[in-house]
């Protein structure tokens, strides 16, 4: 027998740890020690690779690896929002990443992760939907970001949010010429890259994520939970819950997402936000350096 993660994050039995491993992890964590030697607030090493196609970004966080791709197409706007384009984000957790994931319909974890990251990007106005309008009420850009987990070794949320932000920064949409005045009315011409240079998306202060696993401090459950940043898959398997903080490059809180029923007091939440600000700054610095290293799309 083992201990299941919170209901919204449950996985097949292959991700359930044994009682002896759980006891070992809890004993080590209570002493401020992690199996991989990190501190409680320390990130694993991470990398970012952009390309080869525009709007493609691959992120590694420890042994966790995700790939994000951005695409766009011209569509008719929603009737109730004629002066706005649209943005959607989808996270795919396939068996390719881990045997914990099953093929078929998106899992509850994938849907929840997709909605949380998409909501943070849209509600914070990081993606300017009005700038996606080509002809008000007639044609707008529908931007889609697909994030695929390639290797799952813990903390897919942060890796997915980072990859999505990087892919959006790297993406360019086709230039559209508007021809008007003839008998057929207004006509749109989507120009290929060799005719007109593609345009970047209108983005501002993209939020990045920093997630914390809430581990039991003792077997009784009476003590406040221990807070681990960037949990591995084994630490996630014994976690009571998770808190994901999304901040933009200006240090503004854009979203706070919590999974699991364990209580977290305000002091712990403030501690999470303070630690997230430091780690998000590290993600942001790597992203800016990667963009500047590509002068063609600067």
XYZ file of N, CA, C and O in Angstrom, residues 75-78 81-85 130 132-140 178 186 188:
88
model
N -9.825 33.467 -38.182
C -11.180 32.941 -37.982
C -12.128 34.113 -37.787
O -11.716 35.271 -37.631
N -13.403 33.809 -37.757
C -14.401 34.816 -37.415
C -14.449 34.965 -35.898
O -14.347 33.967 -35.173
N -14.591 36.186 -35.390
C -14.613 36.374 -33.932
C -15.907 35.853 -33.322
O -16.903 35.622 -34.018
N -15.885 35.676 -32.009
C -17.106 35.304 -31.305
C -18.104 36.458 -31.403
O -17.715 37.632 -31.334
N -17.833 39.067 -28.787
C -16.546 39.745 -28.663
C -15.978 40.026 -30.058
O -14.964 39.452 -30.456
N -16.633 40.907 -30.791
C -16.219 41.153 -32.181
C -14.893 41.872 -32.312
O -14.308 41.873 -33.400
N -14.417 42.505 -31.248
C -13.157 43.259 -31.328
C -12.038 42.577 -30.551
O -11.108 43.235 -30.087
N -12.126 41.262 -30.418
C -11.088 40.510 -29.728
C -10.765 39.237 -30.491
O -11.658 38.573 -31.028
N -9.488 38.909 -30.527
C -9.090 37.595 -31.008
C -9.252 36.582 -29.891
O -9.897 36.851 -28.878
N -7.090 42.194 -28.149
C -7.553 43.213 -29.095
C -6.552 43.401 -30.231
O -6.941 43.761 -31.350
N -5.125 41.157 -31.757
C -5.259 40.037 -32.676
C -6.356 40.266 -33.717
O -6.612 39.403 -34.547
N -6.997 41.431 -33.666
C -8.072 41.745 -34.606
C -7.483 42.216 -35.934
O -6.610 43.090 -35.965
N -7.965 41.654 -37.036
C -7.571 42.079 -38.376
C -8.663 42.966 -38.970
O -8.417 44.095 -39.384
N -9.893 42.472 -38.986
C -11.068 43.249 -39.371
C -12.113 43.081 -38.274
O -12.607 41.962 -38.071
N -12.451 44.127 -37.543
C -13.408 43.998 -36.435
C -14.724 43.372 -36.889
O -15.328 43.789 -37.881
N -15.114 42.343 -36.152
C -16.365 41.666 -36.444
C -16.297 40.681 -37.591
O -17.277 39.984 -37.861
N -15.153 40.610 -38.283
C -15.063 39.737 -39.450
C -13.923 38.728 -39.358
O -14.141 37.524 -39.505
N -12.694 39.209 -39.122
C -11.555 38.298 -39.071
C -10.622 38.674 -37.924
O -10.266 39.840 -37.751
N -10.261 37.654 -37.156
C -9.312 37.836 -36.056
C -8.367 36.635 -36.045
O -8.643 35.603 -36.651
N -4.604 44.237 -46.254
C -6.039 44.475 -46.405
C -6.266 45.258 -47.682
O -5.782 46.391 -47.834
N -13.917 44.127 -49.058
C -12.593 44.008 -48.455
C -12.033 42.602 -48.638
O -12.724 41.614 -48.402
N -8.596 40.066 -47.824
C -7.394 39.873 -47.017
C -6.396 39.021 -47.770
O -6.759 38.026 -48.402
